[in-house]
Coordinates of C-alpha atoms in Angstrom, one line a residue:
M1 CA 20.9 -14.6 -16.3
S2 CA 18.9 -12.7 -19.3
S3 CA 18.8 -9.0 -18.4
D4 CA 15.3 -8.9 -19.6
K5 CA 13.7 -11.6 -17.7
R6 CA 11.1 -10.8 -15.2
I7 CA 11.2 -11.2 -11.7
H8 CA 7.6 -12.9 -11.7
Y9 CA 7.0 -13.3 -8.3
L10 CA 7.4 -9.5 -7.6
D11 CA 4.7 -9.2 -9.7
W12 CA 2.7 -11.4 -8.0
L13 CA 3.2 -9.7 -4.9
R14 CA 2.2 -6.5 -6.1
L15 CA -0.9 -8.0 -7.2
L16 CA -1.1 -9.4 -3.7
A17 CA -0.6 -6.1 -2.1
V18 CA -3.4 -4.3 -3.7
F19 CA -5.6 -7.4 -3.5
L20 CA -5.3 -7.0 0.3
G21 CA -6.1 -3.4 0.3
L22 CA -9.4 -4.5 -1.4
V23 CA -9.9 -7.0 1.4
F24 CA -9.1 -4.7 4.0
H25 CA -11.8 -1.9 2.7
A26 CA -14.4 -4.2 1.9
G27 CA -14.5 -5.1 5.6
R28 CA -14.3 -1.3 6.8
P29 CA -18.2 -1.1 6.9
F30 CA -18.2 -4.1 9.2
D31 CA -15.4 -3.1 11.9
S32 CA -15.4 -1.4 14.5
W33 CA -13.8 1.9 13.4
P34 CA -15.4 4.7 12.0
W35 CA -15.8 5.0 8.1
I36 CA -17.4 5.9 4.9
I37 CA -20.5 3.6 5.2
K38 CA -21.3 1.5 8.2
G39 CA -23.2 -1.6 8.8
P40 CA -23.7 -4.2 11.7
E41 CA -20.3 -5.3 13.1
I42 CA -18.6 -8.4 12.6
G43 CA -16.4 -8.5 15.8
W44 CA -13.9 -10.8 14.2
L45 CA -12.9 -8.4 11.5
T46 CA -11.7 -5.8 13.6
Y47 CA -9.1 -7.8 14.7
F48 CA -8.5 -9.2 11.0
N49 CA -8.4 -5.7 9.4
E50 CA -5.7 -4.8 12.2
A51 CA -3.6 -7.6 11.6
L52 CA -3.8 -6.7 7.7
T53 CA -2.6 -3.3 8.5
T54 CA 0.7 -5.2 9.4
V55 CA 1.5 -6.1 6.1
R56 CA -0.5 -4.4 3.0
L57 CA 1.0 -1.1 2.8
P58 CA 4.4 -2.0 4.2
L59 CA 4.4 -4.6 1.3
L60 CA 3.3 -2.0 -1.4
F61 CA 5.9 0.2 -0.5
F62 CA 8.8 -2.3 -0.3
V63 CA 7.7 -3.6 -3.6
S64 CA 7.7 -0.2 -5.2
G65 CA 11.3 0.4 -3.8
A66 CA 12.3 -2.6 -5.4
A67 CA 10.6 -1.5 -9.0
T68 CA 12.4 1.7 -8.8
V69 CA 16.0 -0.4 -9.3
F70 CA 14.4 -1.3 -13.1
A71 CA 12.9 2.2 -13.7
L72 CA 15.9 3.9 -12.9
R73 CA 18.1 1.4 -15.3
R74 CA 15.7 2.6 -18.3
A75 CA 16.1 6.2 -17.3
S76 CA 18.4 9.2 -16.2
A77 CA 17.5 11.0 -12.9
F78 CA 15.5 13.5 -14.7
G79 CA 13.7 11.3 -17.1
Y80 CA 12.9 9.1 -13.8
S81 CA 11.3 12.0 -12.2
V82 CA 9.3 12.6 -15.2
D83 CA 8.3 9.0 -15.2
R84 CA 7.3 9.0 -11.5
F85 CA 5.2 12.4 -12.5
K86 CA 3.1 10.6 -15.5
R87 CA 2.9 7.5 -13.3
L88 CA 1.6 9.2 -10.3
I89 CA 0.5 12.5 -10.1
I90 CA -1.5 12.1 -13.4
P91 CA -3.6 9.3 -12.2
L92 CA -3.6 11.1 -8.7
A93 CA -5.4 14.2 -10.0
M94 CA -7.8 12.3 -12.5
G95 CA -8.7 10.0 -8.9
V96 CA -9.7 13.0 -7.2
L97 CA -11.4 14.6 -9.7
L98 CA -13.4 11.9 -11.4
I99 CA -12.6 8.7 -8.8
V100 CA -13.2 10.1 -5.4
P101 CA -16.3 12.1 -5.6
P102 CA -18.7 9.3 -5.9
Q103 CA -17.2 8.2 -2.1
Q104 CA -17.9 11.7 -0.9
Y105 CA -21.6 11.6 -2.2
I106 CA -22.2 8.5 -0.4
R107 CA -20.7 9.7 2.9
R108 CA -23.3 12.5 2.9
L109 CA -25.9 10.4 1.9
S110 CA -25.3 8.2 4.7
L111 CA -25.3 10.6 7.2
D112 CA -28.0 11.2 9.7
S113 CA -30.8 13.5 8.7
S114 CA -30.1 15.7 11.3
N115 CA -26.2 16.1 10.4
P116 CA -26.3 19.5 8.8
Q117 CA -23.3 17.9 6.1
H118 CA -26.3 15.3 5.4
F119 CA -27.4 15.5 1.4
E120 CA -30.4 14.3 -0.5
G121 CA -30.4 14.2 -4.1
S122 CA -28.5 13.2 -7.3
Y123 CA -25.0 12.7 -7.7
G124 CA -25.3 15.4 -10.6
Q125 CA -26.9 17.7 -8.0
F126 CA -24.1 17.0 -5.7
L127 CA -21.2 18.1 -8.1
I128 CA -22.8 21.2 -8.8
G129 CA -23.9 22.1 -5.4
P130 CA -22.1 20.9 -2.2
W131 CA -19.1 19.7 -4.2
W132 CA -18.6 22.7 -6.4
G133 CA -20.0 25.1 -4.2
D134 CA -19.1 28.6 -5.0
G135 CA -16.1 27.5 -7.1
S136 CA -13.9 27.0 -3.5
F137 CA -14.0 23.4 -4.3
L138 CA -10.3 23.6 -5.3
F139 CA -9.6 24.1 -1.6
F140 CA -12.3 22.6 0.3
N141 CA -13.8 19.6 -1.4
L142 CA -11.0 17.7 -3.4
H143 CA -9.8 14.6 -1.0
T144 CA -7.5 12.0 -1.6
E145 CA -9.0 9.4 0.3
H146 CA -7.3 6.1 -0.6
L147 CA -5.3 7.9 -3.2
W148 CA -3.1 9.3 -0.7
F149 CA -0.5 6.8 -1.4
L150 CA 0.3 8.0 -4.9
L151 CA 1.1 11.6 -3.2
Y152 CA 3.2 9.8 -0.9
L153 CA 5.0 7.5 -3.3
F154 CA 6.1 10.4 -5.5
Y155 CA 7.2 12.3 -2.7
F156 CA 9.3 9.2 -1.6
S157 CA 10.6 8.9 -5.2
L158 CA 11.9 12.3 -5.1
L159 CA 13.4 12.3 -1.6
A160 CA 14.9 9.2 -2.0
L161 CA 16.5 9.7 -5.5
P162 CA 19.8 11.2 -4.0
V163 CA 20.2 8.1 -2.0
F164 CA 19.3 6.0 -4.9
L165 CA 21.7 7.6 -7.1
Y166 CA 24.4 7.2 -4.4
L167 CA 24.1 3.4 -3.8
R168 CA 24.2 3.0 -7.7
S169 CA 27.6 4.3 -7.7
P170 CA 30.8 2.7 -7.2
L171 CA 30.9 3.6 -3.7
G172 CA 27.3 2.4 -2.9
L173 CA 27.8 -0.8 -4.8
G174 CA 30.8 -1.5 -2.5
F175 CA 29.1 -0.3 0.6
L176 CA 26.3 -3.0 -0.4
A177 CA 29.0 -5.3 -1.1
R178 CA 30.3 -5.2 2.2
L179 CA 27.1 -5.4 3.5
E180 CA 26.5 -8.7 2.0
T181 CA 29.6 -10.0 3.1
W182 CA 29.3 -8.9 6.5
L183 CA 25.4 -10.4 6.7
Q184 CA 26.6 -13.7 5.2
A185 CA 29.6 -14.0 8.1
A186 CA 27.0 -14.7 10.6
P187 CA 23.5 -15.7 10.1
W188 CA 21.8 -13.7 13.1
R189 CA 23.1 -10.4 11.5
V190 CA 20.1 -10.7 8.9
W191 CA 18.1 -10.0 11.8
L192 CA 19.6 -6.4 11.8
L193 CA 17.6 -5.5 8.8
V194 CA 14.6 -6.1 10.9
I195 CA 15.0 -4.4 13.9
T196 CA 17.2 -1.3 12.7
P197 CA 13.9 0.1 10.8
A198 CA 11.8 -0.7 13.5
A199 CA 14.3 1.1 16.3
L200 CA 14.7 4.1 14.0
G201 CA 10.9 4.4 13.4
A202 CA 10.4 4.2 17.2
L203 CA 13.0 7.0 18.0
L204 CA 11.1 9.6 15.3
P205 CA 8.2 10.4 17.6
L206 CA 9.8 10.3 20.9
S207 CA 10.5 14.2 20.9
L208 CA 6.6 14.9 19.9
G209 CA 4.4 14.0 23.0
S210 CA 2.6 17.3 22.9
H211 CA 1.6 16.5 19.3
P212 CA 0.4 13.0 18.8
G213 CA -1.1 13.4 15.6
L214 CA 2.3 14.3 14.1
A215 CA 4.0 11.3 16.1
E216 CA 1.6 9.1 14.5
D217 CA 2.2 10.4 11.1
L218 CA 6.1 10.4 11.2
A219 CA 5.8 7.0 12.9
N220 CA 4.1 5.7 9.9
L221 CA 5.4 7.6 7.1
G222 CA 9.1 7.3 8.5
F223 CA 8.6 3.4 8.2
Y224 CA 7.0 3.5 4.9
F225 CA 9.9 5.5 3.5
E226 CA 12.7 3.1 5.0
L227 CA 10.4 0.4 3.3
F228 CA 10.9 1.8 0.2
V229 CA 14.7 2.4 0.6
L230 CA 15.0 -0.7 1.7
G231 CA 13.4 -2.3 -1.4
F232 CA 15.3 -0.6 -3.4
A233 CA 18.7 -1.4 -2.0
L234 CA 17.8 -5.2 -1.6
Y235 CA 17.0 -5.5 -5.2
L236 CA 20.0 -3.6 -6.6
R237 CA 22.6 -6.2 -4.6
P238 CA 20.5 -9.6 -5.0
G239 CA 23.0 -11.1 -3.0
L240 CA 21.6 -9.8 0.3
L241 CA 18.2 -11.6 -0.3
Q242 CA 19.8 -14.7 0.0
A243 CA 20.5 -14.4 3.6
I244 CA 16.8 -13.6 4.2
F245 CA 15.7 -16.3 1.8
G246 CA 17.9 -18.9 3.9
Q247 CA 15.7 -18.2 7.0
R248 CA 12.2 -17.9 5.7
R249 CA 10.5 -20.1 8.3
Q250 CA 12.0 -18.1 11.1
F251 CA 11.0 -14.8 9.9
L252 CA 7.3 -16.1 9.1
L253 CA 7.0 -17.8 12.5
A254 CA 8.4 -14.6 14.1
G255 CA 6.1 -12.4 11.9
L256 CA 3.0 -14.4 13.1
G257 CA 4.0 -14.4 16.9
L258 CA 4.6 -10.5 16.7
V259 CA 1.2 -9.9 15.0
L260 CA -0.3 -12.1 17.5
L261 CA 1.4 -10.1 20.5
K262 CA 0.3 -7.0 19.0
A263 CA -3.3 -8.1 18.7
S264 CA -3.0 -8.9 22.5
F265 CA -1.5 -5.6 22.9
Y266 CA -4.3 -3.8 20.9
S267 CA -7.0 -5.5 22.7
S268 CA -5.7 -5.7 26.3
V269 CA -3.8 -2.3 26.9
L270 CA -5.1 -0.1 23.6
H271 CA -8.8 -1.5 24.3
R272 CA -9.2 -1.5 20.8
N273 CA -8.4 2.6 20.5
L274 CA -6.0 3.7 17.6
F275 CA -6.8 7.1 18.5
V276 CA -3.7 8.6 19.5
S277 CA -3.3 11.0 22.1
S278 CA -0.4 12.4 24.4
E279 CA -1.3 10.3 27.3
L280 CA -1.6 6.9 25.5
L281 CA 1.4 7.8 23.4
P282 CA 4.2 5.7 24.9
Y283 CA 1.7 2.6 24.4
H284 CA 1.1 3.8 20.7
E285 CA 5.0 3.8 20.2
I286 CA 5.3 0.0 21.6
Y287 CA 2.6 -1.0 19.2
W288 CA 4.0 0.8 16.3
S289 CA 7.2 -1.1 17.5
L290 CA 5.7 -4.2 17.4
R291 CA 4.2 -3.6 14.1
D292 CA 7.6 -2.7 12.5
L293 CA 9.1 -5.7 13.7
A294 CA 6.0 -8.0 12.4
A295 CA 5.7 -6.0 9.2
L296 CA 9.3 -6.7 8.0
S297 CA 9.5 -10.2 9.5
L298 CA 6.3 -10.8 7.3
I299 CA 7.7 -9.1 4.0
F300 CA 10.9 -11.0 4.3
A301 CA 9.2 -14.6 4.9
I302 CA 6.8 -13.3 1.8
L303 CA 9.6 -12.6 -0.2
A304 CA 11.3 -15.8 0.3
Y305 CA 8.2 -18.0 -0.2
A306 CA 7.3 -16.6 -3.2
H307 CA 10.6 -16.6 -4.5
R308 CA 10.6 -20.2 -4.3
F309 CA 6.9 -21.2 -5.3
L310 CA 6.0 -18.2 -7.5
N311 CA 8.7 -17.0 -9.9
K312 CA 7.7 -18.7 -13.2
P313 CA 5.7 -16.8 -15.9
S314 CA 1.9 -17.2 -16.4
G315 CA -0.5 -16.3 -18.9
F316 CA -2.9 -14.9 -16.3
L317 CA 0.2 -12.8 -14.8
D318 CA 1.1 -11.5 -17.7
R319 CA -2.3 -9.5 -18.4
A320 CA -3.2 -9.1 -14.5
R321 CA 0.3 -7.1 -13.5
H322 CA -1.1 -4.2 -15.8
W323 CA -4.1 -4.2 -13.4
V324 CA -2.4 -2.8 -10.4
Y325 CA -2.4 0.8 -10.8
P326 CA -6.2 0.7 -12.0
F327 CA -7.3 -1.7 -9.2
Y328 CA -5.8 0.3 -6.6
I329 CA -7.4 3.1 -8.0
W330 CA -10.8 1.9 -8.8
H331 CA -11.0 -0.2 -5.5
Q332 CA -12.6 1.7 -2.7
T333 CA -14.9 3.9 -4.9
V334 CA -16.4 0.5 -5.9
I335 CA -16.5 -0.9 -2.4
V336 CA -18.4 2.6 -1.3
V337 CA -20.7 2.5 -4.1
L338 CA -21.8 -1.2 -4.2
G339 CA -21.3 -1.1 0.1
Y340 CA -24.3 1.7 -0.2
F341 CA -26.6 -0.5 -2.0
V342 CA -25.6 -3.9 -0.5
L343 CA -25.7 -2.8 3.2
K344 CA -29.6 -2.3 2.4
L345 CA -30.2 -5.9 1.9
A346 CA -32.3 -8.1 4.3
L347 CA -29.5 -10.7 4.6
P348 CA -27.2 -12.0 7.6
V349 CA -24.5 -9.7 8.2
G350 CA -22.2 -12.3 7.1
W351 CA -23.5 -12.7 3.6
L352 CA -23.6 -9.0 3.5
Y353 CA -19.7 -9.0 4.0
V354 CA -19.3 -11.9 1.4
L355 CA -21.6 -10.2 -1.2
L356 CA -19.6 -7.3 -0.7
L357 CA -16.4 -8.5 -1.1
T358 CA -16.9 -10.7 -3.9
S359 CA -19.0 -8.1 -6.3
S360 CA -16.4 -5.5 -5.5
L361 CA -13.6 -8.0 -6.5
V362 CA -15.5 -8.7 -9.8
V363 CA -16.3 -5.0 -10.6
T364 CA -12.6 -3.7 -9.8
V365 CA -10.9 -6.7 -12.0
L366 CA -13.4 -5.6 -14.7
L367 CA -12.9 -1.9 -14.6
S368 CA -9.0 -2.6 -14.4
E369 CA -9.4 -4.7 -17.7
L370 CA -11.6 -2.1 -19.3
V371 CA -8.7 0.7 -18.7
Q372 CA -6.4 -1.5 -20.7
H373 CA -8.2 -1.2 -24.0
S374 CA -8.0 2.7 -24.4
A375 CA -4.4 4.8 -24.7
V376 CA -6.3 7.7 -23.2
S377 CA -7.2 5.6 -20.2
R378 CA -3.9 3.9 -19.6
F379 CA -2.5 7.2 -19.8
L380 CA -4.8 8.8 -17.2
F381 CA -4.1 5.8 -15.0
G382 CA -0.5 5.7 -15.2
I383 CA -0.1 2.8 -17.5
H384 CA 2.6 2.9 -20.0
R385 CA 3.6 0.1 -21.8
Q386 CA 6.5 0.0 -24.3
G387 CA 6.7 -2.2 -27.1
K388 CA 6.8 -5.9 -25.4
P389 CA 5.1 -5.1 -22.1
K390 CA 7.4 -4.5 -19.7
T391 CA 5.7 -2.3 -17.1
G392 CA 6.4 -2.8 -13.7
I393 CA 9.1 -5.4 -12.4
A394 CA 11.1 -6.0 -15.6
T395 CA 14.5 -7.6 -15.8
G396 CA 16.4 -10.4 -14.1
D397 CA 17.1 -12.0 -10.9
T398 CA 20.7 -10.0 -11.0
P399 CA 19.6 -6.6 -11.0
Q400 CA 23.0 -5.0 -10.3
A401 CA 23.8 -1.3 -11.8

């Protein structure tokens, strides 16, 4: 196939991943977990959001790894590193300075008046007062909030670069070719692509019983890194994907079953408590293993069905694929600001949720589209178009180096 043909279904999946992020965060004011703003609880939303955590970030890291195949094809290792800085660190810095502070302002406005962190006043007063402080804001008041994803994706991009360069070398391509032959020789072997990363993720926190917070970070970030590398490997050697596509129904059934099992474990064993302690760490390791197995099964199922039904051009997609970065950067701040006012309305809680979800989606899309119309805003939000729009995932179905 033509080397400049887009893999359209991966563009759809990037949009799906960031949309799920908006759905997840729009539900946060109504679930049972602490967050920036809180309203009346909707019981089922806690389970719905717990299920969303299974796939939304794993899918985003996986597709980011797949996109790296094409980013590296267009640049040297140094050029790729510079490009990652432009696309990730510049939007991160802009977001931390301009997009995130309204969340901090709303957080402090929403605190009980007896809380010493409570603030009353305008946003301007907040910026020159508590946020700026005595100039120490650089050390204490800069928060990434949801933009931590950009920072860790930048770290992953650099850490994985030697692995990516090896996989693109004759030795690495030979290894992937042998792996493809081995997987295709027996259909059950493709499940090792699910079991192996989950098993490795479970081993990481085993020796950290006295440091449960660090164990949780390793369980999460280690798994995300594995997904990032796996996405790259599978789209460097697309023949590997054929073994996955052939078992899409099995992956879907396994993923849904594992999500239900994980939800049952979360409710009955962890008692809806996601706070990790030394005493509960063994149970959380089981929970993380179930999550990782479910995530990979669902990602493979989503890839297979998207490849079958969504791999075609669309006028909407051609425009919307440029929204991904700004959509992700804007969405949580939009939800927090709108949510602060929506939660004050005298409406049934179900309508509050629907109103917040729909209004946040509309405003975030409008802001994401607005970003497209200025070279300065595109640069700040990490959008770099080259002649004919080829940002994102932009080559053919056989992206082999």
